[in-house]
Tab-separated table of C-alpha atoms in Angstrom:
chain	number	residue	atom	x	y	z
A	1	UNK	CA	20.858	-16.744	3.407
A	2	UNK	CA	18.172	-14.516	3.906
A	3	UNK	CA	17.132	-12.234	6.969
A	4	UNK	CA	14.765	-9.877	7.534
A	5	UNK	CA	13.974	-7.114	10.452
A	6	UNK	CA	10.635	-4.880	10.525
A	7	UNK	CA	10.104	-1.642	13.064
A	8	UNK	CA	6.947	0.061	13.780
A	9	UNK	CA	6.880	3.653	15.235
A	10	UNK	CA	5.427	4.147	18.340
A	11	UNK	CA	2.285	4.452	19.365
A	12	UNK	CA	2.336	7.923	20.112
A	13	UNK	CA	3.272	8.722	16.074
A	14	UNK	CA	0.144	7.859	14.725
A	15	UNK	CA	-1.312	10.595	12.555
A	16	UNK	CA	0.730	10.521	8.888
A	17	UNK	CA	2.942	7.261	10.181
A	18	UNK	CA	-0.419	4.814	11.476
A	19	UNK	CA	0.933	2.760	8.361
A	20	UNK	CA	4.370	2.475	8.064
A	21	UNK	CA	7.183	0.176	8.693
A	22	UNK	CA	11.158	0.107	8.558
A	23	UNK	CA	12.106	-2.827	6.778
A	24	UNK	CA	15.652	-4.336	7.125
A	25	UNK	CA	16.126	-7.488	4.060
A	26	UNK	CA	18.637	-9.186	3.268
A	27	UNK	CA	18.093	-11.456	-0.597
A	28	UNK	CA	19.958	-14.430	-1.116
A	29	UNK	CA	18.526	-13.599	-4.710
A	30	UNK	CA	16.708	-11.821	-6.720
A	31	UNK	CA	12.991	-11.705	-6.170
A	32	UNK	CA	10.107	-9.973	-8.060
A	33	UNK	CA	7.854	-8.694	-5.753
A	34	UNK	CA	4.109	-8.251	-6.407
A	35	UNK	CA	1.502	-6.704	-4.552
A	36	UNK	CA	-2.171	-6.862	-4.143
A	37	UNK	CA	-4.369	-3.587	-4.860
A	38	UNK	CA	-5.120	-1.418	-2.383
A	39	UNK	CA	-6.936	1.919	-1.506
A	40	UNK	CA	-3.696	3.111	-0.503
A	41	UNK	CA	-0.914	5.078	-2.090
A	42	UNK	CA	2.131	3.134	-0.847
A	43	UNK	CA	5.603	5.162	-0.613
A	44	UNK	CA	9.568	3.398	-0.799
A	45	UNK	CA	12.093	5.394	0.585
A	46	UNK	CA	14.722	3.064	0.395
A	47	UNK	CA	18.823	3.343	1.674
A	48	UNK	CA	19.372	-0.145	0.036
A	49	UNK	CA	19.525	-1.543	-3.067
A	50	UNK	CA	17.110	0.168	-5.280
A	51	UNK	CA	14.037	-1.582	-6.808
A	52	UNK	CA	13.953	-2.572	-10.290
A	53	UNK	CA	10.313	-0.994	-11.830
A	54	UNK	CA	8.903	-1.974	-15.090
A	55	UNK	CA	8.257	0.593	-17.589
A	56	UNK	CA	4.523	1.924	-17.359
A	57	UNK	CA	2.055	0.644	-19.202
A	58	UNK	CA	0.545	3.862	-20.495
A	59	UNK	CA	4.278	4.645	-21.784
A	60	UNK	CA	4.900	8.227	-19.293
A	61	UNK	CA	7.516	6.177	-17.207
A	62	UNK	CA	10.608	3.892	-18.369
A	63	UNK	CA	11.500	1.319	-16.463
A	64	UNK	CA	14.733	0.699	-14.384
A	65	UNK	CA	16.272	0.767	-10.973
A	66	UNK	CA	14.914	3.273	-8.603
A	67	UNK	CA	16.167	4.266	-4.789
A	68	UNK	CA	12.961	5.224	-4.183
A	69	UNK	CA	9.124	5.096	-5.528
A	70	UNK	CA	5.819	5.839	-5.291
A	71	UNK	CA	2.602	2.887	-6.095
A	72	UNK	CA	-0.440	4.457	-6.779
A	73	UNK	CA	-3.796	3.489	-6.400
A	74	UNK	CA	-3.975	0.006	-8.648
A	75	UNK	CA	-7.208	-2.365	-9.828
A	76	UNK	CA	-4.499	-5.224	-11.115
A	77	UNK	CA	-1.334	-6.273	-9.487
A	78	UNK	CA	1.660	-4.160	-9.222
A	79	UNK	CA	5.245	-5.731	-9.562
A	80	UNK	CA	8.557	-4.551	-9.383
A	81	UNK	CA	11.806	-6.683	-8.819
A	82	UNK	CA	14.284	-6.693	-5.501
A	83	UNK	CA	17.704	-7.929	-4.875
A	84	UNK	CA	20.522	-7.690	-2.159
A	85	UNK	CA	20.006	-5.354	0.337
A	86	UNK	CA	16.398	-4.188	1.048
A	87	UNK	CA	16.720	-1.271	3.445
A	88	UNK	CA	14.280	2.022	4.208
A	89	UNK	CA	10.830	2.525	4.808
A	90	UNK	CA	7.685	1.729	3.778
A	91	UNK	CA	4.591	3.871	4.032
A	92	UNK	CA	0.815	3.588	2.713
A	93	UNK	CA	-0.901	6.765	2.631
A	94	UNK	CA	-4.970	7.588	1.790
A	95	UNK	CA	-4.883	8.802	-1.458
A	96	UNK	CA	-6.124	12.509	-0.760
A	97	UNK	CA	-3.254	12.470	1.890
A	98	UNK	CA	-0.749	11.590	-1.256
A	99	UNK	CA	-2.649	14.473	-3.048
A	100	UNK	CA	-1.640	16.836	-1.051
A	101	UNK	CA	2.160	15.050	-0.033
A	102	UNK	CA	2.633	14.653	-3.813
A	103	UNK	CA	0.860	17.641	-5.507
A	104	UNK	CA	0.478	16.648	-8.603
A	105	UNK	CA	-2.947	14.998	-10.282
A	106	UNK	CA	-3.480	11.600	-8.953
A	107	UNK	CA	-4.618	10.113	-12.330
A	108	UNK	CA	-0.849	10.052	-13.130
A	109	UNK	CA	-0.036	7.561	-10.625
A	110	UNK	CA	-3.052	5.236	-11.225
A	111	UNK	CA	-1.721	1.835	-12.106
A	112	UNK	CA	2.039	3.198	-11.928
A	113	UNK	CA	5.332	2.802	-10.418
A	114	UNK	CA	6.741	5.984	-10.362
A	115	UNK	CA	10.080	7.091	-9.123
A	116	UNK	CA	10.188	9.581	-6.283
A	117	UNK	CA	12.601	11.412	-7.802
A	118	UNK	CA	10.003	12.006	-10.921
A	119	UNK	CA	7.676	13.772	-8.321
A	120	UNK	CA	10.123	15.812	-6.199
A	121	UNK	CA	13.065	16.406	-7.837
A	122	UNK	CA	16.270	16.617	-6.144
A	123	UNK	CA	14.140	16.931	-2.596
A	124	UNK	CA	13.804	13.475	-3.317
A	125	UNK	CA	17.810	12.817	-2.894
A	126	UNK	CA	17.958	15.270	0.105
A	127	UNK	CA	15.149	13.282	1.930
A	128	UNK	CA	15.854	10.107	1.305
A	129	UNK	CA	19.960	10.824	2.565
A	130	UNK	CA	18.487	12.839	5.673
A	131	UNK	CA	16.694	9.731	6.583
A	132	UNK	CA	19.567	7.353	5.827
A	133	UNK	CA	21.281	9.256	8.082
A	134	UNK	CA	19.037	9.685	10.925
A	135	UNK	CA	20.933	6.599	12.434
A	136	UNK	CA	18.501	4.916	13.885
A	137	UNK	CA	14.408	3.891	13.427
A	138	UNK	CA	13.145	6.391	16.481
A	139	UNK	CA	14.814	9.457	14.540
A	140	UNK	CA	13.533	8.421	11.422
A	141	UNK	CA	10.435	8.246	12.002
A	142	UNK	CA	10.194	11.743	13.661
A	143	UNK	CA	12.401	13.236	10.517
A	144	UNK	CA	9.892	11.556	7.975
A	145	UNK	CA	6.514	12.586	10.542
A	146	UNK	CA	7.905	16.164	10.202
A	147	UNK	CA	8.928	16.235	6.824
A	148	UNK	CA	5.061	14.674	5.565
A	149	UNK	CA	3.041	17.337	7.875
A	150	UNK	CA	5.443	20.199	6.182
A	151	UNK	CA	4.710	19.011	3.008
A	152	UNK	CA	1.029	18.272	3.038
A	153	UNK	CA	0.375	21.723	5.112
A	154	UNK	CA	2.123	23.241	1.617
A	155	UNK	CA	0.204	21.442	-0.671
A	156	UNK	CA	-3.095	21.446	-2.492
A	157	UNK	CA	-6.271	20.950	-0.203
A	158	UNK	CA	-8.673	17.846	-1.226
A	159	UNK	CA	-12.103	18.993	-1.987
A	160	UNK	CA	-13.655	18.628	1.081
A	161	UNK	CA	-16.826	16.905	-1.141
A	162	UNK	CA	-14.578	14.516	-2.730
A	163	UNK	CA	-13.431	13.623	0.811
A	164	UNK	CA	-16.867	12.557	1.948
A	165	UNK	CA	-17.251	11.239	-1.002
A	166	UNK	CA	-14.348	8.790	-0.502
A	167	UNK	CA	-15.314	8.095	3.026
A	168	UNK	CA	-18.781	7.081	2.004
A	169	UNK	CA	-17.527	4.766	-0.322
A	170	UNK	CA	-15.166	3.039	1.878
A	171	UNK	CA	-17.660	3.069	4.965
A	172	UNK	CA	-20.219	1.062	2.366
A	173	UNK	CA	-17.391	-1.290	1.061
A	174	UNK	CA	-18.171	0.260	-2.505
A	175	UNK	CA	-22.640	-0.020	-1.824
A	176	UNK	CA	-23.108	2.977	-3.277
A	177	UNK	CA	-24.546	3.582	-6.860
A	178	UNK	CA	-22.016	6.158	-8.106
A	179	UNK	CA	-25.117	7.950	-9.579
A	180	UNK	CA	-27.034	7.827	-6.510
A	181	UNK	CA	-23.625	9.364	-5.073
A	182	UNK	CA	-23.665	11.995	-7.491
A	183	UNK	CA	-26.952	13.109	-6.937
A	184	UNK	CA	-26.658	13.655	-3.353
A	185	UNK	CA	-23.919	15.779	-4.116
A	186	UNK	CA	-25.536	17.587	-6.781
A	187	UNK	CA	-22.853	16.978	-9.101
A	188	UNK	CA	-23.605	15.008	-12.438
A	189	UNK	CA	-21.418	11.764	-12.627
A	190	UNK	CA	-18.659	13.401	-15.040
A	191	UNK	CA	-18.047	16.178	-12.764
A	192	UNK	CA	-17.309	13.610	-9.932
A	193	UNK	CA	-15.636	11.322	-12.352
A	194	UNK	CA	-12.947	14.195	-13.186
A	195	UNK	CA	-12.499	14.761	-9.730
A	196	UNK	CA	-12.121	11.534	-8.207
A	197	UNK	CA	-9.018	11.674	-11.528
A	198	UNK	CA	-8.103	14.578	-9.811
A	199	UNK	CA	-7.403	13.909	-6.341
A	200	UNK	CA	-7.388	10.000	-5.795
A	201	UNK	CA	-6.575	8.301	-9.038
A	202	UNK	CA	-9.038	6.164	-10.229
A	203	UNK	CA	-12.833	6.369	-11.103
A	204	UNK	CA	-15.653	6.571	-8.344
A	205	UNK	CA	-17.079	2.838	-9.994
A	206	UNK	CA	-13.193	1.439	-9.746
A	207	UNK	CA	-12.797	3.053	-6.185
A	208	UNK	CA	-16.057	1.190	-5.051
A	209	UNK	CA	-14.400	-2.249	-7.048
A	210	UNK	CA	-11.612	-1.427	-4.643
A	211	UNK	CA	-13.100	-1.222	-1.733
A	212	UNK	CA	-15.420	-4.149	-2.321
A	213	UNK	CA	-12.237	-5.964	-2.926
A	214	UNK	CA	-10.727	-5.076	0.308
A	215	UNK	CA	-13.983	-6.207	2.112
A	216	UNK	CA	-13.602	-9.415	0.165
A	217	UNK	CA	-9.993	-10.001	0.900
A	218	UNK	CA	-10.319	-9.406	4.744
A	219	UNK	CA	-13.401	-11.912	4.511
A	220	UNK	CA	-10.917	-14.427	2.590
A	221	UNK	CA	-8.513	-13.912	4.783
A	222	UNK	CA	-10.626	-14.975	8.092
A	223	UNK	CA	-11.942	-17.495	6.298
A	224	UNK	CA	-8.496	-19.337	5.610
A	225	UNK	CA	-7.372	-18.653	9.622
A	226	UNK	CA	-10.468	-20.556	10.233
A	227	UNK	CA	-9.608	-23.877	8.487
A	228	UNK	CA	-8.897	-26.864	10.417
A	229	UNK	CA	-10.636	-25.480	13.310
A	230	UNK	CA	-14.216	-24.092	12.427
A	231	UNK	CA	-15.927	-25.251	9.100
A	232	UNK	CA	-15.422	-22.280	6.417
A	233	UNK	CA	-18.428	-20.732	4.951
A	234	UNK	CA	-18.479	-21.056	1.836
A	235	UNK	CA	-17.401	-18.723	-1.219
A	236	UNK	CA	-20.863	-17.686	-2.191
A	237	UNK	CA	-21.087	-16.793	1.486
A	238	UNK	CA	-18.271	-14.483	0.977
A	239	UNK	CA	-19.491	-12.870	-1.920
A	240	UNK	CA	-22.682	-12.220	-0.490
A	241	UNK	CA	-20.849	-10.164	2.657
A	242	UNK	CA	-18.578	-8.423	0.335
A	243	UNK	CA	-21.347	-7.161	-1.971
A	244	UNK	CA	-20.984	-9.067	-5.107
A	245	UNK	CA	-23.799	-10.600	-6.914
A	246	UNK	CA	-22.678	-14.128	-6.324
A	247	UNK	CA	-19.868	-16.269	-6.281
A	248	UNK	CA	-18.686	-16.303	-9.840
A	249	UNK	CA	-18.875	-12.198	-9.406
A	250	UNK	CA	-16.064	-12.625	-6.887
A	251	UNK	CA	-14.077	-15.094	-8.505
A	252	UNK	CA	-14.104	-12.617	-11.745
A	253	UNK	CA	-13.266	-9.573	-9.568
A	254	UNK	CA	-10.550	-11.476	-7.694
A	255	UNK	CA	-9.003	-12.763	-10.984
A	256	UNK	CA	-9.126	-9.165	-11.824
A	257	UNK	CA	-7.461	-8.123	-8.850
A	258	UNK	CA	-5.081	-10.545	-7.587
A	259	UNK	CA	-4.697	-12.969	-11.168
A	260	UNK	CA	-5.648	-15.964	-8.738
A	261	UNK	CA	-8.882	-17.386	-7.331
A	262	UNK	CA	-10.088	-16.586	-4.456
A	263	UNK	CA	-8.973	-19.366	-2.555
A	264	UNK	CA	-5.397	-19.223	-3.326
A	265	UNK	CA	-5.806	-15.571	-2.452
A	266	UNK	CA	-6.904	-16.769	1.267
A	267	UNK	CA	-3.864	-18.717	1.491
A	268	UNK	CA	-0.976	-16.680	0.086
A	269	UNK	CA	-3.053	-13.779	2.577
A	270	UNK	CA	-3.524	-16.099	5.476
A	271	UNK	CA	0.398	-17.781	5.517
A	272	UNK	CA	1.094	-18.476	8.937
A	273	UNK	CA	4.215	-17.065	10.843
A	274	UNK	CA	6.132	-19.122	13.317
A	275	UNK	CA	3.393	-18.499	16.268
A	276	UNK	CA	0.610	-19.881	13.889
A	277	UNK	CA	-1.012	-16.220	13.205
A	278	UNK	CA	-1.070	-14.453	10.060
A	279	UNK	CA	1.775	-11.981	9.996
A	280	UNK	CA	2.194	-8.395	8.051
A	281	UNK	CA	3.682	-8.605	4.881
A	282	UNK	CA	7.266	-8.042	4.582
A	283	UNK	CA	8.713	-5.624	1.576
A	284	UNK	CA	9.257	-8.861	-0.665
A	285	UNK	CA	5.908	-9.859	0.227
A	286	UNK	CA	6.272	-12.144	2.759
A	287	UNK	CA	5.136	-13.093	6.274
A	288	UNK	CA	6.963	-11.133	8.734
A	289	UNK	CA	6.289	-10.446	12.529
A	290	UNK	CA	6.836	-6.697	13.194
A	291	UNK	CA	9.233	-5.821	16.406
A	292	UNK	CA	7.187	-2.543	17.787
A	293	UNK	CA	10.560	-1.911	20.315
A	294	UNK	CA	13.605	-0.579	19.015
A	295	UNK	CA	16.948	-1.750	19.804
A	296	UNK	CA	19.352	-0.073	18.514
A	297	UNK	CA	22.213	-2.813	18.047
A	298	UNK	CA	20.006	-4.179	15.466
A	299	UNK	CA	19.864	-1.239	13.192
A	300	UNK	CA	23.449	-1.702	11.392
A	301	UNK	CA	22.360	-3.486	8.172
A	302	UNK	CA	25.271	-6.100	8.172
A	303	UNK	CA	24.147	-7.356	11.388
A	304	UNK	CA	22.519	-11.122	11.371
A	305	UNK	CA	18.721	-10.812	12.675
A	306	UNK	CA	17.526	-11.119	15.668
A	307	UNK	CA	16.753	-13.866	17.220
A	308	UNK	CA	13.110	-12.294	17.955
A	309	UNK	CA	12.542	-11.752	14.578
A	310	UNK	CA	11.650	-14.124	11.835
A	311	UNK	CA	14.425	-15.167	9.588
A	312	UNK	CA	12.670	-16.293	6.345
């Protein structure tokens, strides 16, 4: 039996928490969860179970349960394996945001899994039981609100450059010739190359991937919500809108990605929920429908869902 119970904060606590969820999930079995790249830095703080994580690729992290982690910024698929209870919070963060939350070099975190622990130290333990204990969703969300703006306001500044830099790359959906970027600047392309390392993770060229990516998925995804009612454009439409230089670009750079094509992308992105729309994504990955009010019966774990909620 499996149930599963998502919370939103309020409107009023946008700011640091404008994407973040409390997830409540309970696993009839073990499940290995894998995720899509983002331009996001997505943080775990979990009360549960922990989360298994593999060991890194580039060898600076072993593998092994963790209570709570940190996903960088990823151009391939990130996976790490659940089981039992599935309880805490999830937040995605800009990357220059994580900077400054996480002060240390971004470039560590590219394409890892990294235990938060690794990062902060003991504060890690402290937080993460200070939030267990809040007792319900409302106060955790104003413990974890107050605890990011404390840390960020510590930590290191992003270059404001690199900043605009960033923003002009996501405003374009990755347009921009990274040369043509560096010019304006008035930086040569390894001097933005190091600091783009720096402060967000990856290269400027695998940002702008990234981005384009994102473009592409949200394109995929409409497209999918669309069949059966409108006729879909095709995929070479798609790519065109995205940015890529033609269909068999996308399918290359989705492969990349997601290790799928693009039109088993659309669906897994596009699975209905009970209502017929497509629903957030759950911390196993799967279709949920968020619950924005907070009732506070629901928040002991061993409870059975809702009945408002999707059981899945």
């Amino acid at each position: 039996m499996e149930e599963i119970v998502c919370r939103r904060p309020e409107a009023a606590s946008a700011g640091y928490l404008r994407d973040c969820s409390g997830y409540r999930e309970r696993l009839a079995g073990p499940l290995r969860r894998r995720e899509v790249p983002s331009s996001r830095v997505t943080l775990v703080i979990a009360f549960g179970d922990p989360v298994i994580v593999p060991p890194s690729q580039g060898g600076r992290h072993g593998g092994g349960p963790r209570a709570s982690l940190v996903i960088g910024l990823h151009d391939r698929l990130s996976e790490t394996r659940i089981a039992g209870l599935q309880h805490g919070l999830l937040l995605r963060l800009p990357p220059l945001t994580a900077y400054s939350l996480l002060g240390v070099p971004m470039h560590l975190l590219s394409n890892e899994v990294v235990g938060l622990g690794a990062l902060l130290g003991p504060e890690a333990d402290r937080f993460t039981e200070r939030l267990a204990e809040a007792g319900d969703w409302s106060r955790r969300f104003a413990v974890l609100a107050d605890a990011l703006a404390a840390r960020v306001a510590r930590g290191p500044r992003p270059d404001p450059v690199v900043a605009w830099a960033w923003r002009r790359l996501a405003a374009t959906a990755g347009a921009v010739r990274i040369e043509a970027l560096a010019d304006h600047l008035g930086w040569s392309r390894r001097h933005l190359v190091r600091r783009f390392r720096e402060q967000i993770g990856p290269s400027p060229k695998t940002v702008a991937r990234l981005f384009r990516f994102e473009r592409a998925t949200d394109l995929l995804r409409s497209t999918a919500l669309l069949r059966g009612r409108t006729p879909a454009p095709p995929l070479a439409a798609v790519a065109a809108e995205a940015g890529y230089a033609d269909q068999a670009h996308l399918s290359r750079e989705v492969r990349a990605f997601a290790q799928c094509t693009p039109r088993a992308l659309a669906t897994a992105l596009a699975t209905p929920d009970r209502a017929g729309t497509s629903a957030a994504r759950s911390h196993s990955f799967k279709p949920v429908t968020f619950v924005d009010a907070y009732v506070p019966v629901h928040d002991d774990p061993y409870r059975s869902a809702p009945s408002h909620c999707n059981p899945l």
